[in-house]
Coordinates of C-alpha atoms in Angstrom, one line a residue:
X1 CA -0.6 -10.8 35.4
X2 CA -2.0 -7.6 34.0
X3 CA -5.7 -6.7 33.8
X4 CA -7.3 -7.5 30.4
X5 CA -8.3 -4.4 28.5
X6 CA -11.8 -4.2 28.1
X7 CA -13.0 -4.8 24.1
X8 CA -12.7 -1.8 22.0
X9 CA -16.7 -1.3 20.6
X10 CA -15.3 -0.6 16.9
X11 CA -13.1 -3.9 17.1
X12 CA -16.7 -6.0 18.5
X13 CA -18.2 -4.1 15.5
X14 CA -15.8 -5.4 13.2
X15 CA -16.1 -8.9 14.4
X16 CA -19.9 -8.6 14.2
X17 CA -20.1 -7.6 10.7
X18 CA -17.0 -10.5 10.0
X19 CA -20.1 -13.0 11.6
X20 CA -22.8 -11.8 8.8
X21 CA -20.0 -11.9 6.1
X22 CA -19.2 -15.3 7.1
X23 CA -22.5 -16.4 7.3
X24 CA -23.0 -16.0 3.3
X25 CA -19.2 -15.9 2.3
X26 CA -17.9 -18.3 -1.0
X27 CA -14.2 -19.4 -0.6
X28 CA -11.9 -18.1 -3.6
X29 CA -9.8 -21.4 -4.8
X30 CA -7.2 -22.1 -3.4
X31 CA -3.7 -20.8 -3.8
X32 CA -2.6 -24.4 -5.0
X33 CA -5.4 -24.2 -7.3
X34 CA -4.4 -20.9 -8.7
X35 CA -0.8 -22.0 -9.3
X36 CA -2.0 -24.8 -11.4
X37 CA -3.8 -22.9 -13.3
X38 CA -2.3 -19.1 -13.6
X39 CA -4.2 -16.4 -15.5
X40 CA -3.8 -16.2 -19.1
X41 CA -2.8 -12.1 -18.7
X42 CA -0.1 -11.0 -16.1
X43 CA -1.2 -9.4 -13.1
X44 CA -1.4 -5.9 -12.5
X45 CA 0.2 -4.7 -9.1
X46 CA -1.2 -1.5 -7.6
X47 CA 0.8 0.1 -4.5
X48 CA -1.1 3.2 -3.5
X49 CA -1.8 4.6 0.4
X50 CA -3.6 3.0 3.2
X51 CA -5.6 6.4 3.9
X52 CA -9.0 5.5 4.0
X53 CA -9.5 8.0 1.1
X54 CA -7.8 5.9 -1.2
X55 CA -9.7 3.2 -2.4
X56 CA -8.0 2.3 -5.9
X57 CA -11.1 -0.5 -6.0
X58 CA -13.2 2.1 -6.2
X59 CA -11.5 5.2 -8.1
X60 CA -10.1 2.7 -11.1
X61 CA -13.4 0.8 -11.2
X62 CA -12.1 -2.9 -10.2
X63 CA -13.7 -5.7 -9.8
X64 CA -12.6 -8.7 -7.8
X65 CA -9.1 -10.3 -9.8
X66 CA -8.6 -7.3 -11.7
X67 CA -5.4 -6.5 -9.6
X68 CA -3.4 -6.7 -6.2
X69 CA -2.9 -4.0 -4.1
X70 CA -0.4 -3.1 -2.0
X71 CA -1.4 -0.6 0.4
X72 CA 1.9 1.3 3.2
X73 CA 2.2 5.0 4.5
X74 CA 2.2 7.3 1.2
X75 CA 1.7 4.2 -1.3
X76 CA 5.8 4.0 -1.2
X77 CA 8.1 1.5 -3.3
X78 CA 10.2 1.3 -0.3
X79 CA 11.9 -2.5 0.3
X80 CA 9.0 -4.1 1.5
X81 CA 6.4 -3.0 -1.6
X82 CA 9.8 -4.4 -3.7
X83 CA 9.8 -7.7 -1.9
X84 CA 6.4 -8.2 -2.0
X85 CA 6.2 -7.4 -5.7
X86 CA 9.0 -9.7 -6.3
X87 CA 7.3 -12.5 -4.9
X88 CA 4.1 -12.1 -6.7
X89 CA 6.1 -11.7 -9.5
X90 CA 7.7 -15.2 -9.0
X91 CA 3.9 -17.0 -8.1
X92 CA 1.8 -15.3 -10.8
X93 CA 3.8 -13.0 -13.2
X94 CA 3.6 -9.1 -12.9
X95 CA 2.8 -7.7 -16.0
X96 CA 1.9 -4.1 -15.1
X97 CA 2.7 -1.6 -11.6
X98 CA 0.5 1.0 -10.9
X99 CA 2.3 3.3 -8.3
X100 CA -0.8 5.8 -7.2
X101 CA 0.0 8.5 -4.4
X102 CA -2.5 11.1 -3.7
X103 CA -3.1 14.7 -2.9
X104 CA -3.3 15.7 0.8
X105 CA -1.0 13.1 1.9
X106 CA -0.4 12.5 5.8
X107 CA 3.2 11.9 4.8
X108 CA 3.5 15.8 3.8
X109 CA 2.4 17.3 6.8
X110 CA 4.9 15.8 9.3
X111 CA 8.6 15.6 9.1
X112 CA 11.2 12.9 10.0
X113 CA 12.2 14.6 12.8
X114 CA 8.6 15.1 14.7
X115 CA 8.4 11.3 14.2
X116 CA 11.6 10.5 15.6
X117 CA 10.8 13.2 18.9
X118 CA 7.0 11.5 19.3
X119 CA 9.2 7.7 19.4
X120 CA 12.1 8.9 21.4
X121 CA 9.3 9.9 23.9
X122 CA 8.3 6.3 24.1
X123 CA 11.5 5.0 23.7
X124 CA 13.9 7.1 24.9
X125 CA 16.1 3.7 25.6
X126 CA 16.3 3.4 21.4
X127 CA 17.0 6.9 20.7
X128 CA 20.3 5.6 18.8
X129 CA 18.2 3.0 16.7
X130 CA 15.4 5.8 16.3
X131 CA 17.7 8.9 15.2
X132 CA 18.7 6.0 11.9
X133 CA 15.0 5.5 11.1
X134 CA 14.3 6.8 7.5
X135 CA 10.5 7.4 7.3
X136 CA 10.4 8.3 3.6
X137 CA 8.5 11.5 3.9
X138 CA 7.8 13.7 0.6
X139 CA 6.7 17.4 0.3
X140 CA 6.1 17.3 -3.7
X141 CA 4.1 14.9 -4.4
X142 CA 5.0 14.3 -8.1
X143 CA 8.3 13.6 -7.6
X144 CA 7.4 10.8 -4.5
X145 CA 5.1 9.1 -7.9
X146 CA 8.6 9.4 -10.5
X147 CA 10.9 7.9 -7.7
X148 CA 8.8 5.5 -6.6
X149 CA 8.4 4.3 -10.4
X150 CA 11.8 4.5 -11.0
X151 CA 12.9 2.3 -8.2
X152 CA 10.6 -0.7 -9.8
X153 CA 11.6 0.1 -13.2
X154 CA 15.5 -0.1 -12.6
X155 CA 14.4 -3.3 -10.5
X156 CA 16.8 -6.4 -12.3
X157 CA 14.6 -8.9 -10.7
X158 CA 11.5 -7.2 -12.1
X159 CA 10.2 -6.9 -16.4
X160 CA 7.4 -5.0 -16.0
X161 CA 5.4 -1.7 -17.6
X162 CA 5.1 1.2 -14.5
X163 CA 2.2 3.7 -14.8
X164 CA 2.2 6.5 -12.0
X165 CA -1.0 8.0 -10.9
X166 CA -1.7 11.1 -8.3
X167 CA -5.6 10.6 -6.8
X168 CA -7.0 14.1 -6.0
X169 CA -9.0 13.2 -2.5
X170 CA -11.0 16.4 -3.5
X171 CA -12.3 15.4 -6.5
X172 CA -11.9 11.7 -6.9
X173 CA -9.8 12.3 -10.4
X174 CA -6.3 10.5 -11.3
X175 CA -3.5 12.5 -12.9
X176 CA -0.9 10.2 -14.8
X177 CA 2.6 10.7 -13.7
X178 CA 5.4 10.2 -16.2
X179 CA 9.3 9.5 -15.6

């Protein structure tokens, strides 16, 4: 049986601030609940980074209900975003998608083929597998914002309005994006 690694101190942090929040946290309804009673005004969906920059909570000024977000590597419609989308779609009506990508994206600065080299390294026994991996990298990120909006607007399983945003790390300011 192998040794148990010793606790990462961020992780015991994280558990030790999920104590206080527990200690004076109020349960949302339940889902049950919700799907009894749906909002009055379709939901908003918002699919934008997971950088730690990007905060769409903070930069559009949310408040708890005001939307779900998505969060994946560049803020991409890829399958995934589309399923999940879908789904809400299906429990609570989409009204509105917000694709937001951002300005000094990680996703620019590496290519397909450093990230297949760094996972053949692990895995050299998948290199097959690995060299069919599509990591859907963008150098312009304008274009990355119309695709991605395109892909949910020519969605048949989807009726909704898409807005496209580019967050400016630098300066905390949204561009629109139009198709």
């Amino acid at each position: 049986m192998p040794e148990e690694e010793p606790e990462d101190s961020r992780v015991a942090n994280f558990l030790s601030r999920n104590a206080t929040f527990a200690e004076t946290y109020k349960p949302a309804p339940l889902f049950t609940k919700l799907l009894a009673n749906p909002p009055v005004h379709p939901r908003i969906t918002i699919i934008s980074c997971f950088d730690g920059r990007v905060d769409p909570r903070k930069f559009f000024g949310l408040q708890p209900g005001d939307a779900v977000l998505i969060s994946n590597a560049g803020g991409r419609v890829n399958a995934d975003a589309l399923r999940s989308i879908i789904i809400l779609d299906d429990l609570l009506v989409v009204g509105t998608v917000i694709v937001v990508h951002h300005t000094d994206c990680g996703l620019v600065h590496t290519s397909d083929e450093s990230i297949r080299a760094r996972l053949k390294g692990r895995a050299p026994e998948k290199a097959q597998e690995i060299e069919g991996m599509e990591f859907e990298l963008f150098k312009d990120v304008h274009q990355s914002v119309r695709h991605d909006m395109g892909i949910v607007k020519v969605s048949p399983f989807l009726d909704v309005q898409v807005f496209g945003y580019i967050y400016d790390v630098t300066h905390g300011t949204v561009e629109e994006v139009k198709i």
